[in-house]
C-alpha cells in the first residue's frame, strides 16, 4: 500500500552510494527525502523538520558499516531515533489504586466508548481485574446504549443514569457503586464534542477534579492527522493526562500523529486500537510504530 522509506531513498538517491562516510553534502538530499516521508506519514512539518535536523547531526561523520549501504544506515538511524523519541519502551498502566480509577477523554467519534469497552475487556481477561464501566456521556443516549451493548458482550457491568444530566454526580455515584460491588477498576467514559469548546473542557475538568483518577487517558483518532496535535495539546493543558490512545490504526494511515503528539505533549502512547472488535487493542511499542511510519 505504501512505499517504504528504504525504497524511496533507493529510488530517489544515488548520492550516498559508494561513499565511505556520511558528509554534509551527500546527506542533504537524503534528509529532504526522509522529511518528505515523515510528512507523508502525517507527522507535522515542524516536528519532521526538528527531527530530521537532529538525525542529520547524528548521521554526519558516521562511518558506513560494510554490511549496510549508506541508505540502509540512514534508515536505521532514522528508525532508532524515531523509536527513541516515541518513548523507547512501552509504558504500562498504573493499576495501583483500590479501586483504580481510569478516566477516558477525547473528542466525539475518536473511539472513546469503543476503547472503554476494550480496556475493560483487556483488564478482565489479561489482568484478572473486576472492572466497572461508567457511562458518563450524558448528551448522547446512544453512547450509553452503545456502552451497555459492549458491556454485555464482554461480561462487564455498566453503570448508567439515563435521567441524570450531571456527569460529576454520575461519576461520584459510580464510585460508590464500584465500592459496593468490589470492583477494583472503574473506567469512566466521558462525553465528547465534535470540536473543543469551553463548556466541554470545564465539565471534564470537574469530573477529573472530583474523581481524582489514577490514569487519565486521552483517546485520539489517528486518521485526523495533523489536527490530532491541537486536540492533544488542548486536552493536556486541562487534564495533564497520563497517556494517549491512538485509534483507527487499522485504517489507511501511517500513524505519524504518534510522533507529533509525543513530541508536542510529551506523554506516552499506551495503547493502539486497530478495529471495532473488542480484541482489537494492542500495547504501544515505539519500535513497531517506527517501522510502520517508515514502511
Ligand atoms: P466516541 O464518540 O469517542 O465514544 O467514539 P466511538 O467509540 O463511538 O467510535 C466512533 C466510531 O469509530 C464507531 O463507529 C466505532 O466502531 C469506530 N471505531 C472505534 N475505534 C476504532 C478502531 O480502532 N478502528 C476502526 N476501524 N473503527 C473504530
PDB file of C-alpha atoms and ligand atoms in Angstrom:
ATOM      1  CA  UNK A   1       0.000   0.000   0.000  1.00  0.00           C
ATOM      2  CA  UNK A   2       2.766   2.427   0.989  1.00  0.00           C
ATOM      3  CA  UNK A   3       6.230   2.776  -0.391  1.00  0.00           C
ATOM      4  CA  UNK A   4       8.846   2.236   2.296  1.00  0.00           C
ATOM      5  CA  UNK A   5      11.378   4.888   3.154  1.00  0.00           C
ATOM      6  CA  UNK A   6      14.103   2.484   2.093  1.00  0.00           C
ATOM      7  CA  UNK A   7      12.539   2.155  -1.380  1.00  0.00           C
ATOM      8  CA  UNK A   8      12.091   5.877  -1.645  1.00  0.00           C
ATOM      9  CA  UNK A   9      15.687   6.530  -0.760  1.00  0.00           C
ATOM     10  CA  UNK A  10      16.939   3.834  -3.100  1.00  0.00           C
ATOM     11  CA  UNK A  11      14.848   5.188  -5.953  1.00  0.00           C
ATOM     12  CA  UNK A  12      15.445   8.857  -5.419  1.00  0.00           C
ATOM     13  CA  UNK A  13      19.086   8.892  -4.474  1.00  0.00           C
ATOM     14  CA  UNK A  14      22.318   7.501  -5.546  1.00  0.00           C
ATOM     15  CA  UNK A  15      24.287  10.218  -3.836  1.00  0.00           C
ATOM     16  CA  UNK A  16      25.119   8.204  -0.779  1.00  0.00           C
ATOM     17  CA  UNK A  17      26.096   5.106  -2.681  1.00  0.00           C
ATOM     18  CA  UNK A  18      29.715   4.187  -2.571  1.00  0.00           C
ATOM     19  CA  UNK A  19      30.681   6.848  -0.075  1.00  0.00           C
ATOM     20  CA  UNK A  20      32.685   5.754   2.903  1.00  0.00           C
ATOM     21  CA  UNK A  21      31.302   8.351   5.263  1.00  0.00           C
ATOM     22  CA  UNK A  22      28.110  10.363   5.587  1.00  0.00           C
ATOM     23  CA  UNK A  23      29.011  14.002   4.997  1.00  0.00           C
ATOM     24  CA  UNK A  24      27.145  17.307   4.901  1.00  0.00           C
ATOM     25  CA  UNK A  25      26.994  17.312   1.132  1.00  0.00           C
ATOM     26  CA  UNK A  26      25.871  13.785   0.466  1.00  0.00           C
ATOM     27  CA  UNK A  27      23.319  13.708   3.286  1.00  0.00           C
ATOM     28  CA  UNK A  28      21.276  16.786   2.287  1.00  0.00           C
ATOM     29  CA  UNK A  29      19.107  15.071  -0.310  1.00  0.00           C
ATOM     30  CA  UNK A  30      18.550  12.072   1.912  1.00  0.00           C
ATOM     31  CA  UNK A  31      17.401  14.265   4.765  1.00  0.00           C
ATOM     32  CA  UNK A  32      14.975  16.017   2.462  1.00  0.00           C
ATOM     33  CA  UNK A  33      13.586  12.655   1.382  1.00  0.00           C
ATOM     34  CA  UNK A  34      13.255  11.471   4.987  1.00  0.00           C
ATOM     35  CA  UNK A  35      11.410  14.660   5.902  1.00  0.00           C
ATOM     36  CA  UNK A  36       9.050  14.206   2.966  1.00  0.00           C
ATOM     37  CA  UNK A  37       8.366  10.610   4.020  1.00  0.00           C
ATOM     38  CA  UNK A  38       7.541  11.720   7.568  1.00  0.00           C
ATOM     39  CA  UNK A  39       5.181  14.447   6.388  1.00  0.00           C
ATOM     40  CA  UNK A  40       3.521  11.893   4.086  1.00  0.00           C
ATOM     41  CA  UNK A  41       3.036   9.745   7.180  1.00  0.00           C
ATOM     42  CA  UNK A  42       1.148  12.638   8.858  1.00  0.00           C
ATOM     43  CA  UNK A  43       3.973  13.899  11.034  1.00  0.00           C
ATOM     44  CA  UNK A  44       3.582  17.684  11.322  1.00  0.00           C
ATOM     45  CA  UNK A  45       6.093  19.679   9.280  1.00  0.00           C
ATOM     46  CA  UNK A  46       7.703  21.327  12.271  1.00  0.00           C
ATOM     47  CA  UNK A  47       8.187  18.065  14.126  1.00  0.00           C
ATOM     48  CA  UNK A  48       9.518  16.432  10.956  1.00  0.00           C
ATOM     49  CA  UNK A  49      11.962  19.299  10.454  1.00  0.00           C
ATOM     50  CA  UNK A  50      13.255  19.308  14.019  1.00  0.00           C
ATOM     51  CA  UNK A  51      13.536  15.562  13.862  1.00  0.00           C
ATOM     52  CA  UNK A  52      15.495  15.459  10.616  1.00  0.00           C
ATOM     53  CA  UNK A  53      17.824  18.213  11.839  1.00  0.00           C
ATOM     54  CA  UNK A  54      18.622  16.001  14.787  1.00  0.00           C
ATOM     55  CA  UNK A  55      19.050  12.929  12.615  1.00  0.00           C
ATOM     56  CA  UNK A  56      21.397  14.852  10.370  1.00  0.00           C
ATOM     57  CA  UNK A  57      23.616  15.729  13.314  1.00  0.00           C
ATOM     58  CA  UNK A  58      23.670  12.072  14.286  1.00  0.00           C
ATOM     59  CA  UNK A  59      24.394  10.872  10.785  1.00  0.00           C
ATOM     60  CA  UNK A  60      27.214  13.232   9.958  1.00  0.00           C
ATOM     61  CA  UNK A  61      30.608  11.691  10.201  1.00  0.00           C
ATOM     62  CA  UNK A  62      29.305   8.181  10.786  1.00  0.00           C
ATOM     63  CA  UNK A  63      31.290   5.578   9.025  1.00  0.00           C
ATOM     64  CA  UNK A  64      29.281   3.420   6.724  1.00  0.00           C
ATOM     65  CA  UNK A  65      29.447  -0.096   8.057  1.00  0.00           C
ATOM     66  CA  UNK A  66      30.297  -2.533   5.322  1.00  0.00           C
ATOM     67  CA  UNK A  67      27.212  -4.675   5.855  1.00  0.00           C
ATOM     68  CA  UNK A  68      24.859  -1.734   5.312  1.00  0.00           C
ATOM     69  CA  UNK A  69      24.750   0.564   2.334  1.00  0.00           C
ATOM     70  CA  UNK A  70      24.546   4.260   3.257  1.00  0.00           C
ATOM     71  CA  UNK A  71      20.811   4.440   2.592  1.00  0.00           C
ATOM     72  CA  UNK A  72      20.229   1.468   4.862  1.00  0.00           C
ATOM     73  CA  UNK A  73      22.364   3.056   7.531  1.00  0.00           C
ATOM     74  CA  UNK A  74      20.337   6.241   7.226  1.00  0.00           C
ATOM     75  CA  UNK A  75      17.063   4.347   7.575  1.00  0.00           C
ATOM     76  CA  UNK A  76      18.436   2.616  10.644  1.00  0.00           C
ATOM     77  CA  UNK A  77      19.446   5.921  12.244  1.00  0.00           C
ATOM     78  CA  UNK A  78      16.016   7.380  11.455  1.00  0.00           C
ATOM     79  CA  UNK A  79      14.238   4.304  12.795  1.00  0.00           C
ATOM     80  CA  UNK A  80      16.164   4.194  16.067  1.00  0.00           C
ATOM     81  CA  UNK A  81      15.767   7.894  16.627  1.00  0.00           C
ATOM     82  CA  UNK A  82      12.013   7.699  15.944  1.00  0.00           C
ATOM     83  CA  UNK A  83      11.561   4.824  18.363  1.00  0.00           C
ATOM     84  CA  UNK A  84      13.585   6.659  20.993  1.00  0.00           C
ATOM     85  CA  UNK A  85      11.520   9.819  20.592  1.00  0.00           C
ATOM     86  CA  UNK A  86       8.281   7.886  20.898  1.00  0.00           C
ATOM     87  CA  UNK A  87       9.356   6.551  24.236  1.00  0.00           C
ATOM     88  CA  UNK A  88      11.857   3.751  23.802  1.00  0.00           C
ATOM     89  CA  UNK A  89       9.885   1.177  25.772  1.00  0.00           C
ATOM     90  CA  UNK A  90       6.152   0.634  26.145  1.00  0.00           C
ATOM     91  CA  UNK A  91       4.594   2.112  29.279  1.00  0.00           C
ATOM     92  CA  UNK A  92       2.190   0.204  31.499  1.00  0.00           C
ATOM     93  CA  UNK A  93      -0.970   1.485  33.128  1.00  0.00           C
ATOM     94  CA  UNK A  94      -0.818   2.443  36.776  1.00  0.00           C
ATOM     95  CA  UNK A  95      -3.216  -0.041  38.351  1.00  0.00           C
ATOM     96  CA  UNK A  96      -2.144   0.571  41.923  1.00  0.00           C
ATOM     97  CA  UNK A  97      -5.395   2.107  43.183  1.00  0.00           C
ATOM     98  CA  UNK A  98      -8.029   0.230  45.087  1.00  0.00           C
ATOM     99  CA  UNK A  99     -10.087   0.783  43.131  1.00  0.00           C
ATOM    100  CA  UNK A 100      -8.043   2.132  40.244  1.00  0.00           C
ATOM    101  CA  UNK A 101      -9.988   4.934  38.577  1.00  0.00           C
ATOM    102  CA  UNK A 102      -9.458   5.470  34.870  1.00  0.00           C
ATOM    103  CA  UNK A 103     -10.917   8.487  33.077  1.00  0.00           C
ATOM    104  CA  UNK A 104     -11.332   8.368  29.300  1.00  0.00           C
ATOM    105  CA  UNK A 105     -11.276  11.706  27.465  1.00  0.00           C
ATOM    106  CA  UNK A 106     -11.352  12.817  23.832  1.00  0.00           C
ATOM    107  CA  UNK A 107     -13.460  14.245  21.041  1.00  0.00           C
ATOM    108  CA  UNK A 108     -16.707  12.663  19.943  1.00  0.00           C
ATOM    109  CA  UNK A 109     -16.091   9.953  17.379  1.00  0.00           C
ATOM    110  CA  UNK A 110     -12.469   9.442  18.423  1.00  0.00           C
ATOM    111  CA  UNK A 111     -13.292   5.962  19.702  1.00  0.00           C
ATOM    112  CA  UNK A 112     -13.656   6.580  23.460  1.00  0.00           C
ATOM    113  CA  UNK A 113     -16.620   4.334  24.072  1.00  0.00           C
ATOM    114  CA  UNK A 114     -15.177   1.524  21.986  1.00  0.00           C
ATOM    115  CA  UNK A 115     -11.837   1.857  23.774  1.00  0.00           C
ATOM    116  CA  UNK A 116     -13.526   1.892  27.198  1.00  0.00           C
ATOM    117  CA  UNK A 117     -15.035  -1.491  26.341  1.00  0.00           C
ATOM    118  CA  UNK A 118     -11.747  -2.830  25.027  1.00  0.00           C
ATOM    119  CA  UNK A 119      -9.853  -1.658  28.075  1.00  0.00           C
ATOM    120  CA  UNK A 120     -12.378  -3.297  30.396  1.00  0.00           C
ATOM    121  CA  UNK A 121     -12.078  -6.495  28.391  1.00  0.00           C
ATOM    122  CA  UNK A 122      -8.261  -6.337  28.473  1.00  0.00           C
ATOM    123  CA  UNK A 123      -8.143  -5.731  32.218  1.00  0.00           C
ATOM    124  CA  UNK A 124     -10.614  -8.507  32.874  1.00  0.00           C
ATOM    125  CA  UNK A 125      -9.100 -11.174  30.626  1.00  0.00           C
ATOM    126  CA  UNK A 126      -5.387 -10.273  30.765  1.00  0.00           C
ATOM    127  CA  UNK A 127      -5.001  -8.748  34.215  1.00  0.00           C
ATOM    128  CA  UNK A 128      -7.647 -10.637  36.173  1.00  0.00           C
ATOM    129  CA  UNK A 129      -9.444  -7.449  37.229  1.00  0.00           C
ATOM    130  CA  UNK A 130     -13.091  -6.921  38.049  1.00  0.00           C
ATOM    131  CA  UNK A 131     -13.907  -3.693  36.182  1.00  0.00           C
ATOM    132  CA  UNK A 132     -16.975  -1.477  36.238  1.00  0.00           C
ATOM    133  CA  UNK A 133     -17.757   0.647  33.201  1.00  0.00           C
ATOM    134  CA  UNK A 134     -19.380   4.031  33.736  1.00  0.00           C
ATOM    135  CA  UNK A 135     -21.448   5.752  31.052  1.00  0.00           C
ATOM    136  CA  UNK A 136     -20.588   9.405  31.526  1.00  0.00           C
ATOM    137  CA  UNK A 137     -21.746  10.727  28.171  1.00  0.00           C
ATOM    138  CA  UNK A 138     -24.919  12.486  29.266  1.00  0.00           C
ATOM    139  CA  UNK A 139     -25.598  14.106  25.897  1.00  0.00           C
ATOM    140  CA  UNK A 140     -25.842  11.087  23.665  1.00  0.00           C
ATOM    141  CA  UNK A 141     -28.295   8.437  24.829  1.00  0.00           C
ATOM    142  CA  UNK A 142     -26.907   6.302  22.014  1.00  0.00           C
ATOM    143  CA  UNK A 143     -23.495   6.341  23.709  1.00  0.00           C
ATOM    144  CA  UNK A 144     -24.990   4.927  26.910  1.00  0.00           C
ATOM    145  CA  UNK A 145     -26.736   2.236  24.918  1.00  0.00           C
ATOM    146  CA  UNK A 146     -23.518   1.507  22.984  1.00  0.00           C
ATOM    147  CA  UNK A 147     -21.570   1.029  26.207  1.00  0.00           C
ATOM    148  CA  UNK A 148     -24.251  -1.259  27.603  1.00  0.00           C
ATOM    149  CA  UNK A 149     -24.106  -3.412  24.485  1.00  0.00           C
ATOM    150  CA  UNK A 150     -20.305  -3.630  24.746  1.00  0.00           C
ATOM    151  CA  UNK A 151     -20.525  -4.402  28.462  1.00  0.00           C
ATOM    152  CA  UNK A 152     -22.890  -7.248  27.789  1.00  0.00           C
ATOM    153  CA  UNK A 153     -20.650  -8.588  25.071  1.00  0.00           C
ATOM    154  CA  UNK A 154     -17.599  -8.747  27.348  1.00  0.00           C
ATOM    155  CA  UNK A 155     -19.443  -9.584  30.552  1.00  0.00           C
ATOM    156  CA  UNK A 156     -18.607  -6.335  32.377  1.00  0.00           C
ATOM    157  CA  UNK A 157     -21.341  -4.394  34.223  1.00  0.00           C
ATOM    158  CA  UNK A 158     -22.127  -0.834  33.109  1.00  0.00           C
ATOM    159  CA  UNK A 159     -23.233   1.895  35.486  1.00  0.00           C
ATOM    160  CA  UNK A 160     -25.543   4.459  33.872  1.00  0.00           C
ATOM    161  CA  UNK A 161     -28.133   7.023  34.950  1.00  0.00           C
ATOM    162  CA  UNK A 162     -30.270   7.840  31.950  1.00  0.00           C
ATOM    163  CA  UNK A 163     -32.224  10.679  33.632  1.00  0.00           C
ATOM    164  CA  UNK A 164     -29.275  12.403  35.269  1.00  0.00           C
ATOM    165  CA  UNK A 165     -27.522  15.075  33.198  1.00  0.00           C
ATOM    166  CA  UNK A 166     -24.808  15.840  35.737  1.00  0.00           C
ATOM    167  CA  UNK A 167     -21.632  13.893  34.866  1.00  0.00           C
ATOM    168  CA  UNK A 168     -19.916  14.809  38.143  1.00  0.00           C
ATOM    169  CA  UNK A 169     -22.761  13.322  40.179  1.00  0.00           C
ATOM    170  CA  UNK A 170     -22.896  10.255  37.970  1.00  0.00           C
ATOM    171  CA  UNK A 171     -19.168   9.711  38.442  1.00  0.00           C
ATOM    172  CA  UNK A 172     -19.493  10.077  42.230  1.00  0.00           C
ATOM    173  CA  UNK A 173     -22.404   7.663  42.353  1.00  0.00           C
ATOM    174  CA  UNK A 174     -20.475   5.242  40.171  1.00  0.00           C
ATOM    175  CA  UNK A 175     -17.522   5.248  42.575  1.00  0.00           C
ATOM    176  CA  UNK A 176     -19.885   4.359  45.398  1.00  0.00           C
ATOM    177  CA  UNK A 177     -21.431   1.617  43.290  1.00  0.00           C
ATOM    178  CA  UNK A 178     -17.968   0.354  42.397  1.00  0.00           C
ATOM    179  CA  UNK A 179     -17.043   0.014  46.063  1.00  0.00           C
ATOM    180  CA  UNK A 180     -20.233  -1.833  46.884  1.00  0.00           C
ATOM    181  CA  UNK A 181     -19.627  -4.250  44.026  1.00  0.00           C
ATOM    182  CA  UNK A 182     -15.961  -4.833  44.907  1.00  0.00           C
ATOM    183  CA  UNK A 183     -14.794  -3.528  41.571  1.00  0.00           C
ATOM    184  CA  UNK A 184     -11.042  -2.919  41.586  1.00  0.00           C
ATOM    185  CA  UNK A 185     -11.060  -0.876  38.362  1.00  0.00           C
ATOM    186  CA  UNK A 186     -13.573   1.807  37.427  1.00  0.00           C
ATOM    187  CA  UNK A 187     -13.481   3.057  33.845  1.00  0.00           C
ATOM    188  CA  UNK A 188     -15.343   6.300  33.244  1.00  0.00           C
ATOM    189  CA  UNK A 189     -16.294   7.080  29.654  1.00  0.00           C
ATOM    190  CA  UNK A 190     -16.984  10.798  29.171  1.00  0.00           C
ATOM    191  CA  UNK A 191     -18.850  12.981  26.723  1.00  0.00           C
ATOM    192  CA  UNK A 192     -17.005  14.350  23.751  1.00  0.00           C
ATOM    193  CA  UNK A 193     -17.861  17.155  21.360  1.00  0.00           C
ATOM    194  CA  UNK A 194     -17.024  17.450  17.717  1.00  0.00           C
ATOM    195  CA  UNK A 195     -14.619  20.252  18.493  1.00  0.00           C
ATOM    196  CA  UNK A 196     -13.024  21.547  21.654  1.00  0.00           C
ATOM    197  CA  UNK A 197     -15.186  24.060  23.489  1.00  0.00           C
ATOM    198  CA  UNK A 198     -15.008  25.657  26.876  1.00  0.00           C
ATOM    199  CA  UNK A 199     -18.138  24.066  28.319  1.00  0.00           C
ATOM    200  CA  UNK A 200     -16.849  20.623  27.468  1.00  0.00           C
ATOM    201  CA  UNK A 201     -13.430  21.323  28.926  1.00  0.00           C
ATOM    202  CA  UNK A 202     -14.929  22.717  32.134  1.00  0.00           C
ATOM    203  CA  UNK A 203     -17.119  19.704  32.505  1.00  0.00           C
ATOM    204  CA  UNK A 204     -14.363  17.160  32.112  1.00  0.00           C
ATOM    205  CA  UNK A 205     -12.111  19.226  34.363  1.00  0.00           C
ATOM    206  CA  UNK A 206     -14.765  18.999  37.088  1.00  0.00           C
ATOM    207  CA  UNK A 207     -15.141  15.252  36.683  1.00  0.00           C
ATOM    208  CA  UNK A 208     -11.355  14.930  36.780  1.00  0.00           C
ATOM    209  CA  UNK A 209     -11.050  17.026  39.952  1.00  0.00           C
ATOM    210  CA  UNK A 210     -13.834  15.104  41.655  1.00  0.00           C
ATOM    211  CA  UNK A 211     -12.824  11.520  40.948  1.00  0.00           C
ATOM    212  CA  UNK A 212      -9.029  12.096  41.007  1.00  0.00           C
ATOM    213  CA  UNK A 213      -8.240   9.326  38.507  1.00  0.00           C
ATOM    214  CA  UNK A 214      -5.078   7.223  38.705  1.00  0.00           C
ATOM    215  CA  UNK A 215      -4.998   7.204  34.940  1.00  0.00           C
ATOM    216  CA  UNK A 216      -6.447   9.795  32.614  1.00  0.00           C
ATOM    217  CA  UNK A 217      -6.244   8.577  29.050  1.00  0.00           C
ATOM    218  CA  UNK A 218      -6.675  10.773  26.017  1.00  0.00           C
ATOM    219  CA  UNK A 219      -8.175   8.985  23.010  1.00  0.00           C
ATOM    220  CA  UNK A 220      -7.365  10.312  19.556  1.00  0.00           C
ATOM    221  CA  UNK A 221      -8.258   9.207  16.053  1.00  0.00           C
ATOM    222  CA  UNK A 222      -5.019   8.638  14.148  1.00  0.00           C
ATOM    223  CA  UNK A 223      -6.830   9.382  10.887  1.00  0.00           C
ATOM    224  CA  UNK A 224      -7.248  13.027  11.896  1.00  0.00           C
ATOM    225  CA  UNK A 225      -3.557  13.517  11.200  1.00  0.00           C
ATOM    226  CA  UNK A 226      -2.283  16.997  11.921  1.00  0.00           C
ATOM    227  CA  UNK A 227      -5.450  18.121  13.742  1.00  0.00           C
ATOM    228  CA  UNK A 228      -4.786  15.483  16.360  1.00  0.00           C
ATOM    229  CA  UNK A 229      -1.977  17.592  17.726  1.00  0.00           C
ATOM    230  CA  UNK A 230      -4.089  20.607  18.593  1.00  0.00           C
ATOM    231  CA  UNK A 231      -6.648  18.424  20.309  1.00  0.00           C
ATOM    232  CA  UNK A 232      -3.962  16.529  22.205  1.00  0.00           C
ATOM    233  CA  UNK A 233      -2.478  19.784  23.416  1.00  0.00           C
ATOM    234  CA  UNK A 234      -5.815  21.337  24.430  1.00  0.00           C
ATOM    235  CA  UNK A 235      -6.767  18.277  26.492  1.00  0.00           C
ATOM    236  CA  UNK A 236      -3.338  18.086  28.052  1.00  0.00           C
ATOM    237  CA  UNK A 237      -3.498  21.729  29.123  1.00  0.00           C
ATOM    238  CA  UNK A 238      -6.691  20.980  31.044  1.00  0.00           C
ATOM    239  CA  UNK A 239      -6.174  17.412  32.274  1.00  0.00           C
ATOM    240  CA  UNK A 240      -2.431  16.830  32.292  1.00  0.00           C
ATOM    241  CA  UNK A 241      -3.275  13.277  31.250  1.00  0.00           C
ATOM    242  CA  UNK A 242      -1.075  10.199  31.776  1.00  0.00           C
ATOM    243  CA  UNK A 243      -1.286   8.577  28.411  1.00  0.00           C
ATOM    244  CA  UNK A 244      -2.554   8.642  24.864  1.00  0.00           C
ATOM    245  CA  UNK A 245      -4.587   6.027  22.971  1.00  0.00           C
ATOM    246  CA  UNK A 246      -4.270   6.109  19.194  1.00  0.00           C
ATOM    247  CA  UNK A 247      -7.316   4.642  17.483  1.00  0.00           C
ATOM    248  CA  UNK A 248      -8.218   3.503  13.982  1.00  0.00           C
ATOM    249  CA  UNK A 249      -4.741   2.352  13.119  1.00  0.00           C
ATOM    250  CA  UNK A 250      -6.357  -0.412  11.088  1.00  0.00           C
ATOM    251  CA  UNK A 251      -7.228   2.346   8.602  1.00  0.00           C
ATOM    252  CA  UNK A 252      -5.295   3.956   5.860  1.00  0.00           C
ATOM    253  CA  UNK A 253      -2.793   5.870   7.963  1.00  0.00           C
ATOM    254  CA  UNK A 254       0.834   5.504   8.742  1.00  0.00           C
ATOM    255  CA  UNK A 255       0.350   6.876  12.214  1.00  0.00           C
ATOM    256  CA  UNK A 256       2.736   9.813  12.137  1.00  0.00           C
ATOM    257  CA  UNK A 257       0.414  11.519  14.626  1.00  0.00           C
ATOM    258  CA  UNK A 258       2.078   9.293  17.224  1.00  0.00           C
ATOM    259  CA  UNK A 259       5.375  11.077  16.778  1.00  0.00           C
ATOM    260  CA  UNK A 260       3.861  14.546  16.622  1.00  0.00           C
ATOM    261  CA  UNK A 261       1.740  14.048  19.723  1.00  0.00           C
ATOM    262  CA  UNK A 262       4.602  12.520  21.649  1.00  0.00           C
ATOM    263  CA  UNK A 263       6.827  15.431  20.721  1.00  0.00           C
ATOM    264  CA  UNK A 264       4.278  18.147  21.439  1.00  0.00           C
ATOM    265  CA  UNK A 265       2.764  16.894  24.713  1.00  0.00           C
ATOM    266  CA  UNK A 266       5.488  14.518  25.876  1.00  0.00           C
ATOM    267  CA  UNK A 267       3.058  11.900  27.167  1.00  0.00           C
ATOM    268  CA  UNK A 268       3.439   8.193  26.433  1.00  0.00           C
ATOM    269  CA  UNK A 269       1.173   6.447  23.970  1.00  0.00           C
ATOM    270  CA  UNK A 270      -0.086   3.434  25.907  1.00  0.00           C
ATOM    271  CA  UNK A 271      -2.348   1.526  23.533  1.00  0.00           C
ATOM    272  CA  UNK A 272      -3.267   1.436  19.902  1.00  0.00           C
ATOM    273  CA  UNK A 273      -6.686   0.459  18.682  1.00  0.00           C
ATOM    274  CA  UNK A 274      -6.869  -1.438  15.435  1.00  0.00           C
ATOM    275  CA  UNK A 275     -10.505  -2.201  14.747  1.00  0.00           C
ATOM    276  CA  UNK A 276     -14.035  -2.267  16.071  1.00  0.00           C
ATOM    277  CA  UNK A 277     -13.830  -5.708  17.704  1.00  0.00           C
ATOM    278  CA  UNK A 278     -13.247  -5.835  21.448  1.00  0.00           C
ATOM    279  CA  UNK A 279      -9.977  -7.736  20.987  1.00  0.00           C
ATOM    280  CA  UNK A 280      -8.524  -5.168  18.572  1.00  0.00           C
ATOM    281  CA  UNK A 281      -6.318  -3.488  21.151  1.00  0.00           C
ATOM    282  CA  UNK A 282      -2.530  -3.589  21.327  1.00  0.00           C
ATOM    283  CA  UNK A 283       0.056  -2.268  23.711  1.00  0.00           C
ATOM    284  CA  UNK A 284       2.023   0.507  22.033  1.00  0.00           C
ATOM    285  CA  UNK A 285       5.556  -0.440  21.055  1.00  0.00           C
ATOM    286  CA  UNK A 286       7.626   2.525  19.819  1.00  0.00           C
ATOM    287  CA  UNK A 287       9.862   0.401  17.628  1.00  0.00           C
ATOM    288  CA  UNK A 288       6.894  -1.165  15.815  1.00  0.00           C
ATOM    289  CA  UNK A 289       5.371   2.253  15.289  1.00  0.00           C
ATOM    290  CA  UNK A 290       8.658   3.472  13.839  1.00  0.00           C
ATOM    291  CA  UNK A 291       8.526   0.528  11.398  1.00  0.00           C
ATOM    292  CA  UNK A 292       5.018   1.489  10.444  1.00  0.00           C
ATOM    293  CA  UNK A 293       5.804   5.168   9.932  1.00  0.00           C
ATOM    294  CA  UNK A 294       8.800   4.336   7.769  1.00  0.00           C
ATOM    295  CA  UNK A 295       7.159   1.411   5.966  1.00  0.00           C
TER     296      UNK A 295
HETATM  297  P1  LIG B   1     -16.688   8.087  20.836  1.00  0.00           P
HETATM  298  O1  LIG B   1     -17.703   9.045  20.300  1.00  0.00           O
HETATM  299  O2  LIG B   1     -15.373   8.756  21.098  1.00  0.00           O
HETATM  300  O3  LIG B   1     -17.166   7.321  22.025  1.00  0.00           O
HETATM  301  O4  LIG B   1     -16.373   7.046  19.660  1.00  0.00           O
HETATM  302  P2  LIG B   1     -16.909   5.571  19.419  1.00  0.00           P
HETATM  303  O5  LIG B   1     -16.273   4.619  20.338  1.00  0.00           O
HETATM  304  O6  LIG B   1     -18.400   5.590  19.355  1.00  0.00           O
HETATM  305  O7  LIG B   1     -16.297   5.297  17.969  1.00  0.00           O
HETATM  306  C1  LIG B   1     -16.700   6.031  16.835  1.00  0.00           C
HETATM  307  C2  LIG B   1     -16.745   5.073  15.630  1.00  0.00           C
HETATM  308  O8  LIG B   1     -15.437   4.614  15.360  1.00  0.00           O
HETATM  309  C3  LIG B   1     -17.584   3.834  15.887  1.00  0.00           C
HETATM  310  O9  LIG B   1     -18.236   3.502  14.691  1.00  0.00           O
HETATM  311  C4  LIG B   1     -16.540   2.765  16.250  1.00  0.00           C
HETATM  312  O10 LIG B   1     -16.979   1.473  15.912  1.00  0.00           O
HETATM  313  C5  LIG B   1     -15.369   3.195  15.396  1.00  0.00           C
HETATM  314  N1  LIG B   1     -14.062   2.808  15.964  1.00  0.00           N
HETATM  315  C6  LIG B   1     -13.589   2.981  17.215  1.00  0.00           C
HETATM  316  N2  LIG B   1     -12.327   2.543  17.322  1.00  0.00           N
HETATM  317  C7  LIG B   1     -11.980   2.055  16.113  1.00  0.00           C
HETATM  318  C8  LIG B   1     -10.782   1.464  15.566  1.00  0.00           C
HETATM  319  O11 LIG B   1      -9.740   1.286  16.215  1.00  0.00           O
HETATM  320  N3  LIG B   1     -10.828   1.120  14.249  1.00  0.00           N
HETATM  321  C9  LIG B   1     -11.938   1.315  13.487  1.00  0.00           C
HETATM  322  N4  LIG B   1     -11.878   0.944  12.204  1.00  0.00           N
HETATM  323  N5  LIG B   1     -13.050   1.871  13.952  1.00  0.00           N
HETATM  324  C10 LIG B   1     -13.092   2.243  15.244  1.00  0.00           C
END
